[in-house]
GROMACS .gro file of C-alpha atoms in nm:
model
  288
    1UNK     CA    1  11.702  -7.785   1.298
    2UNK     CA    2  11.391  -7.796   1.092
    3UNK     CA    3  11.437  -7.835   0.728
    4UNK     CA    4  11.241  -7.588   0.507
    5UNK     CA    5  10.970  -7.748   0.306
    6UNK     CA    6  11.032  -7.832  -0.048
    7UNK     CA    7  10.884  -7.534  -0.232
    8UNK     CA    8  10.830  -7.587  -0.594
    9UNK     CA    9  10.701  -7.335  -0.842
   10UNK     CA   10  10.365  -7.426  -1.012
   11UNK     CA   11  10.390  -7.523  -1.367
   12UNK     CA   12  10.253  -7.313  -1.643
   13UNK     CA   13   9.965  -7.560  -1.693
   14UNK     CA   14   9.870  -7.539  -1.326
   15UNK     CA   15   9.861  -7.159  -1.336
   16UNK     CA   16   9.641  -7.167  -1.642
   17UNK     CA   17   9.397  -7.410  -1.482
   18UNK     CA   18   9.378  -7.201  -1.164
   19UNK     CA   19   9.297  -6.888  -1.363
   20UNK     CA   20   9.025  -7.065  -1.558
   21UNK     CA   21   8.868  -7.194  -1.237
   22UNK     CA   22   8.879  -6.843  -1.080
   23UNK     CA   23   8.716  -6.692  -1.390
   24UNK     CA   24   8.439  -6.951  -1.387
   25UNK     CA   25   8.371  -6.881  -1.018
   26UNK     CA   26   8.356  -6.506  -1.087
   27UNK     CA   27   8.113  -6.553  -1.374
   28UNK     CA   28   7.891  -6.775  -1.162
   29UNK     CA   29   7.884  -6.519  -0.879
   30UNK     CA   30   7.802  -6.228  -1.110
   31UNK     CA   31   7.534  -6.427  -1.290
   32UNK     CA   32   7.373  -6.522  -0.963
   33UNK     CA   33   7.362  -6.157  -0.854
   34UNK     CA   34   7.205  -6.047  -1.182
   35UNK     CA   35   6.940  -6.318  -1.155
   36UNK     CA   36   6.855  -6.222  -0.798
   37UNK     CA   37   6.823  -5.853  -0.897
   38UNK     CA   38   6.604  -5.934  -1.196
   39UNK     CA   39   6.381  -6.159  -0.990
   40UNK     CA   40   6.337  -5.890  -0.728
   41UNK     CA   41   6.252  -5.626  -0.991
   42UNK     CA   42   6.009  -5.864  -1.162
   43UNK     CA   43   5.837  -5.935  -0.835
   44UNK     CA   44   5.802  -5.564  -0.766
   45UNK     CA   45   5.644  -5.500  -1.104
   46UNK     CA   46   5.413  -5.797  -1.090
   47UNK     CA   47   5.294  -5.732  -0.736
   48UNK     CA   48   4.953  -5.565  -0.701
   49UNK     CA   49   4.976  -5.188  -0.642
   50UNK     CA   50   4.913  -5.078  -0.287
   51UNK     CA   51   4.550  -4.984  -0.218
   52UNK     CA   52   4.466  -4.614  -0.250
   53UNK     CA   53   4.200  -4.419  -0.064
   54UNK     CA   54   3.963  -4.226  -0.297
   55UNK     CA   55   3.716  -3.955  -0.197
   56UNK     CA   56   3.401  -3.926  -0.406
   57UNK     CA   57   3.351  -3.578  -0.552
   58UNK     CA   58   3.057  -3.380  -0.414
   59UNK     CA   59   2.727  -3.443  -0.588
   60UNK     CA   60   2.560  -3.185  -0.809
   61UNK     CA   61   2.211  -3.072  -0.711
   62UNK     CA   62   1.967  -2.873  -0.922
   63UNK     CA   63   1.794  -2.571  -0.773
   64UNK     CA   64   1.502  -2.448  -0.986
   65UNK     CA   65   1.362  -2.103  -0.913
   66UNK     CA   66   1.035  -2.029  -1.100
   67UNK     CA   67   0.979  -1.682  -1.242
   68UNK     CA   68   0.811  -1.453  -0.996
   69UNK     CA   69   0.950  -1.610  -0.680
   70UNK     CA   70   1.025  -1.361  -0.407
   71UNK     CA   71   1.356  -1.355  -0.225
   72UNK     CA   72   1.196  -1.531   0.073
   73UNK     CA   73   1.042  -1.800  -0.148
   74UNK     CA   74   1.382  -1.858  -0.307
   75UNK     CA   75   1.540  -1.888   0.038
   76UNK     CA   76   1.292  -2.156   0.142
   77UNK     CA   77   1.334  -2.344  -0.185
   78UNK     CA   78   1.714  -2.337  -0.170
   79UNK     CA   79   1.692  -2.471   0.184
   80UNK     CA   80   1.485  -2.765   0.059
   81UNK     CA   81   1.705  -2.849  -0.239
   82UNK     CA   82   2.059  -2.798  -0.108
   83UNK     CA   83   2.200  -2.971   0.202
   84UNK     CA   84   2.453  -2.693   0.262
   85UNK     CA   85   2.220  -2.391   0.228
   86UNK     CA   86   1.973  -2.273   0.489
   87UNK     CA   87   1.695  -2.020   0.434
   88UNK     CA   88   1.853  -1.797   0.698
   89UNK     CA   89   2.188  -1.798   0.515
   90UNK     CA   90   2.024  -1.716   0.182
   91UNK     CA   91   1.825  -1.429   0.332
   92UNK     CA   92   2.134  -1.294   0.506
   93UNK     CA   93   2.339  -1.297   0.184
   94UNK     CA   94   2.063  -1.124  -0.014
   95UNK     CA   95   1.941  -0.882   0.250
   96UNK     CA   96   2.171  -0.589   0.178
   97UNK     CA   97   2.410  -0.553  -0.112
   98UNK     CA   98   2.543  -0.283  -0.344
   99UNK     CA   99   2.335  -0.288  -0.660
  100UNK     CA  100   2.507  -0.349  -0.993
  101UNK     CA  101   2.599  -0.090  -1.254
  102UNK     CA  102   2.325   0.152  -1.351
  103UNK     CA  103   2.111   0.035  -1.059
  104UNK     CA  104   2.353   0.173  -0.801
  105UNK     CA  105   2.162   0.502  -0.779
  106UNK     CA  106   2.243   0.664  -0.446
  107UNK     CA  107   2.496   0.392  -0.368
  108UNK     CA  108   2.308   0.259  -0.065
  109UNK     CA  109   2.309  -0.118  -0.012
  110UNK     CA  110   1.964  -0.263  -0.078
  111UNK     CA  111   1.788  -0.595  -0.083
  112UNK     CA  112   1.860  -0.807  -0.390
  113UNK     CA  113   1.488  -0.857  -0.453
  114UNK     CA  114   1.446  -0.839  -0.830
  115UNK     CA  115   1.813  -0.916  -0.903
  116UNK     CA  116   1.801  -1.290  -0.824
  117UNK     CA  117   1.739  -1.428  -1.170
  118UNK     CA  118   1.492  -1.719  -1.178
  119UNK     CA  119   1.635  -2.024  -1.357
  120UNK     CA  120   1.768  -2.375  -1.290
  121UNK     CA  121   2.111  -2.375  -1.127
  122UNK     CA  122   2.352  -2.668  -1.099
  123UNK     CA  123   2.552  -2.639  -0.779
  124UNK     CA  124   2.761  -2.878  -0.569
  125UNK     CA  125   2.594  -3.012  -0.258
  126UNK     CA  126   2.867  -2.839  -0.057
  127UNK     CA  127   2.818  -2.494  -0.216
  128UNK     CA  128   2.714  -2.208   0.009
  129UNK     CA  129   2.432  -1.959  -0.031
  130UNK     CA  130   2.688  -1.700  -0.143
  131UNK     CA  131   2.793  -1.925  -0.432
  132UNK     CA  132   2.434  -1.974  -0.548
  133UNK     CA  133   2.354  -1.603  -0.522
  134UNK     CA  134   2.667  -1.520  -0.721
  135UNK     CA  135   2.540  -1.745  -1.003
  136UNK     CA  136   2.199  -1.577  -0.990
  137UNK     CA  137   2.346  -1.229  -1.004
  138UNK     CA  138   2.560  -1.323  -1.303
  139UNK     CA  139   2.255  -1.469  -1.480
  140UNK     CA  140   2.068  -1.146  -1.408
  141UNK     CA  141   2.351  -0.940  -1.554
  142UNK     CA  142   2.357  -1.146  -1.874
  143UNK     CA  143   1.980  -1.130  -1.925
  144UNK     CA  144   1.939  -0.765  -1.831
  145UNK     CA  145   2.200  -0.677  -2.094
  146UNK     CA  146   1.945  -0.790  -2.353
  147UNK     CA  147   1.683  -0.536  -2.239
  148UNK     CA  148   1.677  -0.213  -2.442
  149UNK     CA  149   1.575   0.082  -2.226
  150UNK     CA  150   1.540   0.359  -2.482
  151UNK     CA  151   1.159   0.382  -2.470
  152UNK     CA  152   1.148   0.362  -2.091
  153UNK     CA  153   1.405   0.641  -2.061
  154UNK     CA  154   1.191   0.855  -2.292
  155UNK     CA  155   0.919   0.822  -2.029
  156UNK     CA  156   1.160   0.930  -1.753
  157UNK     CA  157   1.186   0.581  -1.606
  158UNK     CA  158   1.512   0.457  -1.459
  159UNK     CA  159   1.645   0.100  -1.494
  160UNK     CA  160   1.534   0.039  -1.133
  161UNK     CA  161   1.183   0.160  -1.226
  162UNK     CA  162   1.172  -0.082  -1.520
  163UNK     CA  163   1.283  -0.371  -1.303
  164UNK     CA  164   1.016  -0.282  -1.046
  165UNK     CA  165   0.753  -0.277  -1.321
  166UNK     CA  166   0.880  -0.614  -1.447
  167UNK     CA  167   0.839  -0.761  -1.099
  168UNK     CA  168   0.474  -0.650  -1.089
  169UNK     CA  169   0.409  -0.788  -1.437
  170UNK     CA  170   0.558  -1.121  -1.327
  171UNK     CA  171   0.315  -1.140  -1.036
  172UNK     CA  172   0.009  -1.045  -1.242
  173UNK     CA  173   0.062  -1.214  -1.580
  174UNK     CA  174  -0.006  -1.579  -1.651
  175UNK     CA  175  -0.043  -1.572  -2.028
  176UNK     CA  176   0.269  -1.461  -2.214
  177UNK     CA  177   0.086  -1.234  -2.458
  178UNK     CA  178  -0.062  -1.027  -2.175
  179UNK     CA  179   0.267  -0.910  -2.030
  180UNK     CA  180   0.300  -0.606  -2.262
  181UNK     CA  181  -0.069  -0.521  -2.197
  182UNK     CA  182  -0.019  -0.516  -1.820
  183UNK     CA  183   0.292  -0.304  -1.876
  184UNK     CA  184   0.083  -0.062  -2.081
  185UNK     CA  185  -0.169  -0.022  -1.798
  186UNK     CA  186   0.115   0.060  -1.555
  187UNK     CA  187   0.272   0.313  -1.794
  188UNK     CA  188  -0.064   0.476  -1.867
  189UNK     CA  189  -0.157   0.507  -1.501
  190UNK     CA  190   0.184   0.649  -1.415
  191UNK     CA  191   0.136   0.904  -1.691
  192UNK     CA  192  -0.214   0.988  -1.564
  193UNK     CA  193  -0.075   1.021  -1.210
  194UNK     CA  194  -0.332   0.786  -1.059
  195UNK     CA  195  -0.258   0.500  -0.819
  196UNK     CA  196  -0.163   0.177  -0.992
  197UNK     CA  197  -0.404  -0.028  -0.782
  198UNK     CA  198  -0.204  -0.351  -0.814
  199UNK     CA  199  -0.290  -0.573  -0.522
  200UNK     CA  200   0.021  -0.787  -0.566
  201UNK     CA  201   0.225  -0.504  -0.412
  202UNK     CA  202   0.008  -0.511  -0.097
  203UNK     CA  203   0.036  -0.889  -0.077
  204UNK     CA  204   0.414  -0.860  -0.098
  205UNK     CA  205   0.437  -0.608   0.183
  206UNK     CA  206   0.197  -0.789   0.416
  207UNK     CA  207   0.293  -1.145   0.326
  208UNK     CA  208  -0.057  -1.238   0.211
  209UNK     CA  209  -0.045  -1.532  -0.035
  210UNK     CA  210  -0.241  -1.528  -0.358
  211UNK     CA  211  -0.466  -1.801  -0.227
  212UNK     CA  212  -0.610  -1.567   0.036
  213UNK     CA  213  -0.832  -1.264  -0.014
  214UNK     CA  214  -0.713  -0.923   0.095
  215UNK     CA  215  -0.919  -0.779   0.380
  216UNK     CA  216  -1.042  -0.422   0.399
  217UNK     CA  217  -0.777  -0.364   0.665
  218UNK     CA  218  -0.512  -0.490   0.421
  219UNK     CA  219  -0.634  -0.252   0.153
  220UNK     CA  220  -0.614   0.041   0.395
  221UNK     CA  221  -0.268  -0.050   0.528
  222UNK     CA  222  -0.035   0.253   0.497
  223UNK     CA  223   0.262   0.049   0.376
  224UNK     CA  224   0.462   0.223   0.101
  225UNK     CA  225   0.377  -0.080  -0.115
  226UNK     CA  226   0.004  -0.003  -0.106
  227UNK     CA  227  -0.044   0.106  -0.467
  228UNK     CA  228  -0.415   0.153  -0.408
  229UNK     CA  229  -0.343   0.443  -0.177
  230UNK     CA  230  -0.010   0.575  -0.302
  231UNK     CA  231   0.051   0.700  -0.655
  232UNK     CA  232   0.363   0.599  -0.841
  233UNK     CA  233   0.573   0.286  -0.819
  234UNK     CA  234   0.634   0.090  -0.498
  235UNK     CA  235   0.976   0.132  -0.331
  236UNK     CA  236   1.127  -0.157  -0.527
  237UNK     CA  237   1.069  -0.492  -0.695
  238UNK     CA  238   0.814  -0.730  -0.541
  239UNK     CA  239   0.947  -1.045  -0.707
  240UNK     CA  240   1.231  -1.171  -0.923
  241UNK     CA  241   1.116  -1.146  -1.286
  242UNK     CA  242   1.227  -1.344  -1.587
  243UNK     CA  243   1.343  -1.203  -1.918
  244UNK     CA  244   0.993  -1.191  -2.075
  245UNK     CA  245   0.862  -0.962  -1.803
  246UNK     CA  246   1.177  -0.748  -1.823
  247UNK     CA  247   1.126  -0.707  -2.197
  248UNK     CA  248   0.758  -0.624  -2.151
  249UNK     CA  249   0.838  -0.366  -1.883
  250UNK     CA  250   1.072  -0.191  -2.125
  251UNK     CA  251   0.839  -0.224  -2.426
  252UNK     CA  252   0.471  -0.194  -2.327
  253UNK     CA  253   0.195  -0.245  -2.580
  254UNK     CA  254   0.074   0.068  -2.757
  255UNK     CA  255  -0.279   0.068  -2.614
  256UNK     CA  256  -0.477   0.311  -2.396
  257UNK     CA  257  -0.586   0.060  -2.132
  258UNK     CA  258  -0.611   0.185  -1.775
  259UNK     CA  259  -0.777  -0.113  -1.606
  260UNK     CA  260  -0.752  -0.490  -1.598
  261UNK     CA  261  -0.914  -0.763  -1.393
  262UNK     CA  262  -0.878  -1.141  -1.391
  263UNK     CA  263  -1.124  -1.339  -1.598
  264UNK     CA  264  -1.304  -1.639  -1.442
  265UNK     CA  265  -1.043  -1.881  -1.586
  266UNK     CA  266  -0.785  -1.717  -1.353
  267UNK     CA  267  -0.538  -1.704  -1.643
  268UNK     CA  268  -0.652  -1.428  -1.876
  269UNK     CA  269  -0.746  -1.069  -1.796
  270UNK     CA  270  -1.011  -0.829  -1.916
  271UNK     CA  271  -0.856  -0.499  -2.028
  272UNK     CA  272  -1.029  -0.168  -2.087
  273UNK     CA  273  -0.972   0.208  -2.092
  274UNK     CA  274  -1.319   0.274  -1.948
  275UNK     CA  275  -1.387   0.281  -1.576
  276UNK     CA  276  -1.756   0.205  -1.639
  277UNK     CA  277  -1.668  -0.104  -1.846
  278UNK     CA  278  -1.427  -0.213  -1.576
  279UNK     CA  279  -1.692  -0.184  -1.304
  280UNK     CA  280  -1.954  -0.353  -1.520
  281UNK     CA  281  -1.727  -0.649  -1.590
  282UNK     CA  282  -1.648  -0.691  -1.221
  283UNK     CA  283  -2.019  -0.678  -1.130
  284UNK     CA  284  -2.107  -0.932  -1.400
  285UNK     CA  285  -1.853  -1.179  -1.266
  286UNK     CA  286  -1.915  -1.134  -0.897
  287UNK     CA  287  -1.611  -0.929  -0.801
  288UNK     CA  288  -1.659  -0.706  -0.498
   0.00000   0.00000   0.00000
């Protein structure tokens, strides 16, 4: 028979010591856990952030259209200046479009020649031809709103007529002060019901640059833009005019001039109301 061990109850002092030891162990364990957590959090905050991939924004390019550029010249220039725009795209976007507001007329889509305002445009290198043309049309709208058409309407001219006149002025004028004078010649010849005789309209139709002389065959060409043969205005604008030419087309000078011809400096023009004076000036300066 095995005797049971001698079991003695712990004294009060022993119990107290055991509890103290257990408490100390618990505190040590908790403290160690807190330290480990803090160290981990500190390491996370102090570690370098993970690398990020950034994409550079598209560059801005400037497209400058001089006053008097044609739609085709603008197409070629946009092609040169913008990597995302081709001449073909620009011509396609501007080939046929409903005309704005009072220009709508019969409602038929027409070329935007004349409505592509010449200025400097900031566009992104990724912008399309449609985006650029939208900016040009908005600039046209803002500038055309500054043109007062009361006098032109009194002469039975429509807004489209005034814009067409402005486009011819833009092609003929070099000196600012002569724009209203050229406008006056156009108004006076329209009133007299004689052909305008502005060679810039023939050049536009036949694609003959200003650096080349018009041939006799060019001058006899039956194109509707031949204002030597056909009275009245050409079918539409022959360039994209700036605000000065628009203003001049709506407010011609109050003079009786019917003729003008370029002076030898190729900047100024000789103006007269007399056919004989006109012919004499041309003969004196070697014009055919």
